[in-house]
Coordinates of C-alpha atoms and ligand atoms in Angstrom, one line a residue:
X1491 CA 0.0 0.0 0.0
X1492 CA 1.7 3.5 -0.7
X1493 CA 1.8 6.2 1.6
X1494 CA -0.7 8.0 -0.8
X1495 CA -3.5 5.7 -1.0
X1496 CA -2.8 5.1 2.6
X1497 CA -3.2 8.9 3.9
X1498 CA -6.4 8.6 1.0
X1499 CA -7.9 6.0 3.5
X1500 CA -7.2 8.0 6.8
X1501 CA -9.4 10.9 5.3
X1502 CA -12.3 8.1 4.5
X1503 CA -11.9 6.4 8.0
X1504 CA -11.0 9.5 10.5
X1505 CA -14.1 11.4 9.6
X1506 CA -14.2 14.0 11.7
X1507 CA -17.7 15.9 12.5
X1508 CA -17.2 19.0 14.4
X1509 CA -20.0 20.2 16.7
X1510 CA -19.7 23.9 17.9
X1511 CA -16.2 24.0 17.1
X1512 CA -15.7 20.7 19.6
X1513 CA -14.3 17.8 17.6
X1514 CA -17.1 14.7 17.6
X1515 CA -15.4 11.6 16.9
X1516 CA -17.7 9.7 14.0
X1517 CA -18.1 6.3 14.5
X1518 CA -20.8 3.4 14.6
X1519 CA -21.8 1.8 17.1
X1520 CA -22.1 -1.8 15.7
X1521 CA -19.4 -2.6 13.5
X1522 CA -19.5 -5.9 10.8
X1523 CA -16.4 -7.9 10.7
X1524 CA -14.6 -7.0 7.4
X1525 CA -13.2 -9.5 5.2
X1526 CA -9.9 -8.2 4.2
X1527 CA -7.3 -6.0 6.9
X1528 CA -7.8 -2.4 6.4
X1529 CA -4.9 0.6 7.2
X1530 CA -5.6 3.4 9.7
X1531 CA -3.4 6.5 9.7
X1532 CA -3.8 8.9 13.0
X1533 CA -3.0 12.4 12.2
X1534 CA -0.6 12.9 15.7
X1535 CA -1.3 16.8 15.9
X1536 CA -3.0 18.4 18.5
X1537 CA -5.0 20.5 15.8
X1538 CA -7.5 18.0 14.5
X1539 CA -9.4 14.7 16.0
X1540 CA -9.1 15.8 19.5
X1541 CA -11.8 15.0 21.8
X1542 CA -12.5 15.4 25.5
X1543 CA -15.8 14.3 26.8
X1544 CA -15.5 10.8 27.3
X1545 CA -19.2 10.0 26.2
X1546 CA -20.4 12.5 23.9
X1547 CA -17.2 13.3 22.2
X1548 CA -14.7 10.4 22.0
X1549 CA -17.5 7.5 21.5
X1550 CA -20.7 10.0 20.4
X1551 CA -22.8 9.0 22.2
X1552 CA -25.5 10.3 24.8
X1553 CA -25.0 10.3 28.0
X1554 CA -28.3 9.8 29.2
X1555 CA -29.0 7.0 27.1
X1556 CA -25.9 4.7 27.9
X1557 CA -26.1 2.1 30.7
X1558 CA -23.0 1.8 31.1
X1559 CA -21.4 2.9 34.9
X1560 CA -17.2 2.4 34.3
X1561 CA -15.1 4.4 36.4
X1562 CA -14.3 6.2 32.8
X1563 CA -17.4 7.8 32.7
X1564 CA -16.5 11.2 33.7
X1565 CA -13.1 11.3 32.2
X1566 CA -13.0 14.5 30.3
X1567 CA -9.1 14.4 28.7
X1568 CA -8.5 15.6 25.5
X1569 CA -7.2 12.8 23.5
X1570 CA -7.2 11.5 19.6
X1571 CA -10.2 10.0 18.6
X1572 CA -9.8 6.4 20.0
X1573 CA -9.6 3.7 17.7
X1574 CA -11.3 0.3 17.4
X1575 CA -9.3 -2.1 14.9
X1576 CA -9.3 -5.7 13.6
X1577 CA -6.7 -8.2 14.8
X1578 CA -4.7 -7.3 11.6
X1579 CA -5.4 -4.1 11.1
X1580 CA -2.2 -1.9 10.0
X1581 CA -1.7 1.9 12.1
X1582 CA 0.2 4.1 10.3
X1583 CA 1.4 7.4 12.6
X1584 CA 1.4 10.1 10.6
X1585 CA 3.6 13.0 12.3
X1586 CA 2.8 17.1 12.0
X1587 CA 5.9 18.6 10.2
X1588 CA 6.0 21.1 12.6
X1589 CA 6.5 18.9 15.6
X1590 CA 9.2 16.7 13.7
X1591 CA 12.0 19.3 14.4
X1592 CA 11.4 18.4 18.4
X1593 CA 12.3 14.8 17.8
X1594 CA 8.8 12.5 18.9
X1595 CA 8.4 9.6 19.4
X1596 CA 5.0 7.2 21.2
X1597 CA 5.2 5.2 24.2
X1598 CA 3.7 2.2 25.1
X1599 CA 1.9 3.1 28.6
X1600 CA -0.8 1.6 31.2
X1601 CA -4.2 3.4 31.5
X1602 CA -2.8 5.3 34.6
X1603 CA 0.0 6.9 32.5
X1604 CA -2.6 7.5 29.6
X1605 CA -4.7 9.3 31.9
X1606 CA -2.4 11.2 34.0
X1607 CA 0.4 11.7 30.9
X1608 CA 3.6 9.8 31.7
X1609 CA 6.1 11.2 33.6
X1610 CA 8.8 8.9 34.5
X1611 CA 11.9 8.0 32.4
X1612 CA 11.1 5.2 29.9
X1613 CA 13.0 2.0 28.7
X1614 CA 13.7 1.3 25.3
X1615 CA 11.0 -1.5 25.2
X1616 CA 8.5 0.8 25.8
X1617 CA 9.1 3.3 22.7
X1618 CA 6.7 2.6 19.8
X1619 CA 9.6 3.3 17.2
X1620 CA 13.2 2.8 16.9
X1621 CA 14.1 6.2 16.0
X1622 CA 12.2 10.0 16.4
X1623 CA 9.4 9.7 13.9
X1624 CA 9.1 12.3 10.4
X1625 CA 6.2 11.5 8.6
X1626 CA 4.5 8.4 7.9
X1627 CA 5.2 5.4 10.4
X1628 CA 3.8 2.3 11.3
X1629 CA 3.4 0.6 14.0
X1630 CA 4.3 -2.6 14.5
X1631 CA 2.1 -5.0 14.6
X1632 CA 3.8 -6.3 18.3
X1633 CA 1.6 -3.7 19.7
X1634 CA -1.2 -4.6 17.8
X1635 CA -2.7 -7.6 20.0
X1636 CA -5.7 -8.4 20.9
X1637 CA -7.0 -6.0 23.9
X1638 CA -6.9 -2.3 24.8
X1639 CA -3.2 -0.2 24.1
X1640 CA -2.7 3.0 25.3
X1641 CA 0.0 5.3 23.0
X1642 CA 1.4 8.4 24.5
X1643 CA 3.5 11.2 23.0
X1644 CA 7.1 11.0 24.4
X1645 CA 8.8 14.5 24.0
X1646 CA 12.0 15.4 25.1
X1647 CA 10.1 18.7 26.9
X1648 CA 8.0 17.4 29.1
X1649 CA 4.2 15.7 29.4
X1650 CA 2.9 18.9 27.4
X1651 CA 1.8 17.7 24.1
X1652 CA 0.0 15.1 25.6
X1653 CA -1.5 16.9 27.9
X1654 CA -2.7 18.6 24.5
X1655 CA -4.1 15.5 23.4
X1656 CA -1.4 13.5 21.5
X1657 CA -2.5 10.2 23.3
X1658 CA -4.1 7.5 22.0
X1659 CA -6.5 4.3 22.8
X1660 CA -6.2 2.0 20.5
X1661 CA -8.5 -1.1 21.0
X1662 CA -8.0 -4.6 18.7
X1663 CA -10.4 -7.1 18.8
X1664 CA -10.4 -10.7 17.1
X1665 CA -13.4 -12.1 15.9
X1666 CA -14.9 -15.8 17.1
X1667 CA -17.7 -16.1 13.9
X1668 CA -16.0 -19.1 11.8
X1669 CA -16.3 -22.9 12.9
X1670 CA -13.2 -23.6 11.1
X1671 CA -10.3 -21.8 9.7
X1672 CA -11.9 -20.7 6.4
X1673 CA -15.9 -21.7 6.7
X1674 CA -17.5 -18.9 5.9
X1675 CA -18.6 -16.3 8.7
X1676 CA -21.3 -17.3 10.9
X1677 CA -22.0 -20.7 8.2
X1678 CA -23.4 -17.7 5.7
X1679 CA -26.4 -17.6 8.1
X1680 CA -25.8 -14.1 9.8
X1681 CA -23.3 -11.2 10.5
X1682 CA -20.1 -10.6 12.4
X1683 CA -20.7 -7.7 14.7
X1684 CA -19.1 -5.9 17.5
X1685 CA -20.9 -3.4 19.3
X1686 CA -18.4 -0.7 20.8
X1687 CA -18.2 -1.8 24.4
X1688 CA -17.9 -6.1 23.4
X1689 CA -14.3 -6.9 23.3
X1690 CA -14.7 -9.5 20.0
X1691 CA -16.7 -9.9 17.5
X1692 CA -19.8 -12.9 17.5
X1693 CA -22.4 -13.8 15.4
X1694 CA -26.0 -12.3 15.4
X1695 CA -27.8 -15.1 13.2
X1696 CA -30.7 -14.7 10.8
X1697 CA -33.9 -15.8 11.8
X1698 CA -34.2 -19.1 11.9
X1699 CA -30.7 -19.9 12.4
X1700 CA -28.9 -19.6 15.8
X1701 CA -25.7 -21.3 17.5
X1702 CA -22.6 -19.6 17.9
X1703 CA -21.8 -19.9 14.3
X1704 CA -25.2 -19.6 13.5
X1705 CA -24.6 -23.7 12.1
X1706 CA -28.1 -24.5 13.7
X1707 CA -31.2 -24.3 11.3
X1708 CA -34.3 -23.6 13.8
X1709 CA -36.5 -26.4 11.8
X1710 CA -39.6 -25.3 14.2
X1711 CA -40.3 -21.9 12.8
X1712 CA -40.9 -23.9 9.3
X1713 CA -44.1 -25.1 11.6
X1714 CA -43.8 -29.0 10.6
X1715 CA -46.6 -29.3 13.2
X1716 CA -50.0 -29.5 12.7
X1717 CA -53.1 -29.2 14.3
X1718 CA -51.7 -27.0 16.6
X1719 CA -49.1 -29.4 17.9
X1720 CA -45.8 -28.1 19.8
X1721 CA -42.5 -28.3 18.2
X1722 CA -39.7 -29.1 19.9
X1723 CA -35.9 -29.2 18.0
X1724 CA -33.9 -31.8 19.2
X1725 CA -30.7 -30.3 20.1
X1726 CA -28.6 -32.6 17.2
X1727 CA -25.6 -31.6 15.3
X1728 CA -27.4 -31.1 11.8
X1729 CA -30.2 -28.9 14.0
X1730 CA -32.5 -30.0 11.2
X1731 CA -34.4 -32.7 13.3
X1732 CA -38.1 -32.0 15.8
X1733 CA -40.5 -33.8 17.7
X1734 CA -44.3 -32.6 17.4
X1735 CA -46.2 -32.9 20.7
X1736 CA -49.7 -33.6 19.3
X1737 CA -52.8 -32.7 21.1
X1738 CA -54.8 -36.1 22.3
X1739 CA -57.1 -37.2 19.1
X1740 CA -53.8 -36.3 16.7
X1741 CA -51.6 -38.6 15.9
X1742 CA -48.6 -39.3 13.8
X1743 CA -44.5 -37.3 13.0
X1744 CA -46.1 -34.1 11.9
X1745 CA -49.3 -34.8 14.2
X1746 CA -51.7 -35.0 10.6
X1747 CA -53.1 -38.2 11.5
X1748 CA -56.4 -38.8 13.5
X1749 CA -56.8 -41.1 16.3
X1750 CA -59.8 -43.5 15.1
X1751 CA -60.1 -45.7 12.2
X1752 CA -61.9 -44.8 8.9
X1753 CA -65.9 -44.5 9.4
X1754 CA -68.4 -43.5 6.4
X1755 CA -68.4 -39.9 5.7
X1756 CA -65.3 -39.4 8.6
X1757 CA -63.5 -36.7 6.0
X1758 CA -66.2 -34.5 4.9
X1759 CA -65.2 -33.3 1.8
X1760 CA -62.1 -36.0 0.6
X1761 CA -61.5 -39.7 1.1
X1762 CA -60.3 -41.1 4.4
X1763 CA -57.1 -43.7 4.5
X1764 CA -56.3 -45.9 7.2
X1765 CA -52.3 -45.0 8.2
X1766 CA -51.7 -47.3 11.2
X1767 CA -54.7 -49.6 13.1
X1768 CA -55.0 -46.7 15.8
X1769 CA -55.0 -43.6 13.0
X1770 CA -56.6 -42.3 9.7
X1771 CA -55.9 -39.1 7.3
X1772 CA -58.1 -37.1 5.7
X1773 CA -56.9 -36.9 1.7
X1774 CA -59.1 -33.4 1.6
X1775 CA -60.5 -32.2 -1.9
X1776 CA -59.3 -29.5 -4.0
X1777 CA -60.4 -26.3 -1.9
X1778 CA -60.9 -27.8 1.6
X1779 CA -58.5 -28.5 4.6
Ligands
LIG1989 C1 -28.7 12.1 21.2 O1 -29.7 13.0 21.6 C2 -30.1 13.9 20.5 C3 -31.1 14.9 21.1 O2 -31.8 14.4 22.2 C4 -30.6 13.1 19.3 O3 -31.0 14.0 18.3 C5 -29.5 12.2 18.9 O4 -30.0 11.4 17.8 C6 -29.1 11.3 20.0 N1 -27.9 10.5 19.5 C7 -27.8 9.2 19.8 C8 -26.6 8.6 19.2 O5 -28.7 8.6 20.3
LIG1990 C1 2.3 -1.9 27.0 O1 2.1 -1.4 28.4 C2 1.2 -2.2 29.2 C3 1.1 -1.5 30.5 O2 2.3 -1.1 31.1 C4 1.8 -3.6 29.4 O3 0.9 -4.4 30.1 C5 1.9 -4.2 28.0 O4 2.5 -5.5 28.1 C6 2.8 -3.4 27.1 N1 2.7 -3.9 25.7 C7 3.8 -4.5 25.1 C8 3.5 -5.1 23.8 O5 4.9 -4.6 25.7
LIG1991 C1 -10.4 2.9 25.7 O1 -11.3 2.4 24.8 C2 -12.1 1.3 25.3 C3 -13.1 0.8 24.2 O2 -12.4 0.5 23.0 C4 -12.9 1.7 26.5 O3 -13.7 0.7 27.0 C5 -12.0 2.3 27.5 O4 -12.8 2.8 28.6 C6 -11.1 3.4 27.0 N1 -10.2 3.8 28.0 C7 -10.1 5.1 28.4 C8 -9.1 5.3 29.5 O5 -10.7 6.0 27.9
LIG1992 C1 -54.1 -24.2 20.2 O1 -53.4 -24.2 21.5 C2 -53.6 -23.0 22.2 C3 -52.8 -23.1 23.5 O2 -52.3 -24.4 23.7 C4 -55.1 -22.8 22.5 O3 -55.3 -21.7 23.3 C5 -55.9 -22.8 21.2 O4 -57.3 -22.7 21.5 C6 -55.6 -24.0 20.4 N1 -56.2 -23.9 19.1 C7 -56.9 -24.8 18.4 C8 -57.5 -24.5 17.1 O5 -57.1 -25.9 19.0
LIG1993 C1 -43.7 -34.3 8.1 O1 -43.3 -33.0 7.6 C2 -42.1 -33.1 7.0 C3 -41.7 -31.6 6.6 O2 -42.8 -30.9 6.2 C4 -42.1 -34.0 5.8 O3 -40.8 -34.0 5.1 C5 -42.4 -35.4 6.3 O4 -42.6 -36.3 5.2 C6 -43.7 -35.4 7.0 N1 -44.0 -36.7 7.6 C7 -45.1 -37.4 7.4 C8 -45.2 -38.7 8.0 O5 -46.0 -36.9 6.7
LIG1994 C1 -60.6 -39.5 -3.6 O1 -60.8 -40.8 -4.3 C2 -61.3 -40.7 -5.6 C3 -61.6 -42.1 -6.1 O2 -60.6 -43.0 -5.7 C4 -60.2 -39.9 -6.5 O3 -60.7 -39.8 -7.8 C5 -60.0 -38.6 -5.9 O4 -58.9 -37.9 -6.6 C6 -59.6 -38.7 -4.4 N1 -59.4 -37.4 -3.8 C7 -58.3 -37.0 -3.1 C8 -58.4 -35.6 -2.6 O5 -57.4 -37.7 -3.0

């Protein structure tokens, strides 16, 4: 991927609303499981994608409306736009030219550091690149595992710049929707989704398909049953198997015969056929059930 089509995809993906003059990270709520790895390039400049408010600015959402009660609630620190990726996601870093002269570089930190800026001298294990980043970087995909990752700027003058916002959340999750390797996602029966707050992604089957990979065809709501008989799916591998419950004079699998033995003028409008000794069906004429 070159660097151009790569910055092309930042502006598609880092759509940025702005809501009196406060930046409003745009995102959905529910994202589908994509197919093929996509790159993401942060703009690290405190000019653009900076948010504060937890709720209504970083994740855009309403306050009111979330259930949610995590001790992040009322964090209100300016930070880039966190990110939600797919385990293979690329990150490209793409440095301000005007910082580049002060030598930057990220940091690996806990959620402490992210939220207080670090302050303490850092080892070499904990820098995001080798050398002071100019440009276009990416991050290696080391710090790309599954789970939450907190980036913060490193500067050689102090917390300041991220104390401005150049911090980051970045968030990876894997997705558990395919029985095997390379079956298709959710048996072709229903969609990969992660809402914001789930740490993978899982199946939400179609109707009349459920299991975790959606493998499990609900045979019931075909309503083989009749005569107003209960279905029941017998919990079998192929899913495809029932038992009717048939109410007392119905007899038979889909509970169609009747409990009796052929009498003259039994089916009103067809011909009656003895099925077993104990049961009968109605072959009904054209028209009548
Ligand atoms: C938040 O609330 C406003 C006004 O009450 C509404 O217009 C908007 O659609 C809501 N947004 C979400 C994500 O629910
Ligand atoms: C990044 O920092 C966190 C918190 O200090 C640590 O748990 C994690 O192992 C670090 N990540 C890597 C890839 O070293
Ligand atoms: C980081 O993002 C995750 C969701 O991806 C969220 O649950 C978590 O609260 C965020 N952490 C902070 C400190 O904002
Ligand atoms: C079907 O079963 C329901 C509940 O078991 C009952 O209320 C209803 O009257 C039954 N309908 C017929 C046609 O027997
Ligand atoms: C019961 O219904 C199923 C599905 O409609 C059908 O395949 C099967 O042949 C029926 N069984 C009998 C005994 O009629
Ligand atoms: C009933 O039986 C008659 C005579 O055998 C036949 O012509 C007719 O098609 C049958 N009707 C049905 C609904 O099976």
């Amino acid at each position: 991927m070159s660097t151009k089509s790569a910055v092309h995809t930042l502006v598609c993906f880092l759509q940025l609303c702005v809501v009196n003059g406060q930046t409003t990270c745009e995102r959905q709520m529910t994202a589908e499981w994509r197919l093929q790895p996509k790159p993401s390039v942060v703009k690290w400049t405190p000019r653009e994608n900076i948010c504060s408010d937890f709720y209504t600015e970083c994740w855009n959402m309403n306050k009111s409306i979330t259930g949610e009660t995590s001790e992040e609630q009322n964090l209100s620190i300016p930070q880039i736009c966190p990110l939600q990726l797919q385990l293979g996601d690329t990150l490209f870093i793409s440095s301000e030219p005007s910082f580049q002269s002060y030598g930057m570089n990220l940091v690996n930190v806990s959620k402490e550091e992210f939220i207080n800026c670090p302050k303490a001298a850092f080892l070499q294990e904990q820098l995001i690149f080798v050398c002071q980043i100019k440009g276009l970087h990416q991050v290696d995909p080391n710090w790309l595992g599954v789970g939450t990752h907190y980036f913060a700027e490193l500067h050689k003058r102090g917390p300041l710049l991220c104390t401005m916002g150049l911090r980051l959340n970045v968030t990876v999750k894997q997705q558990f929707c395919q029985q095997a390797p390379n079956a298709p996602l959710c048996s072709g029966h229903g969609k990969c989704l992660s809402h914001v707050w789930e740490k993978a992604y899982h199946c939400h089957c179609f109707s009349q398909y459920s299991g975790r990979f959606c493998q499990k065809f609900d045979v019931c709501s075909t309503k083989p049953c009749h005569n107003n008989a209960s279905c029941t799916q017998k919990s079998q591998l192929s899913g495809d198997s029932y038992e009717c419950t048939c109410p007392p004079q119905f007899s038979g699998e889909n509970c169609t015969e009747i409990v009796g033995q052929c009498q003259p003028r039994t089916c009103f409008n067809g011909n009656c056929s003895n099925v077993t000794p104990n049961t009968f069906l109605c072959e009904c004429d054209k028209g009548f059930t």
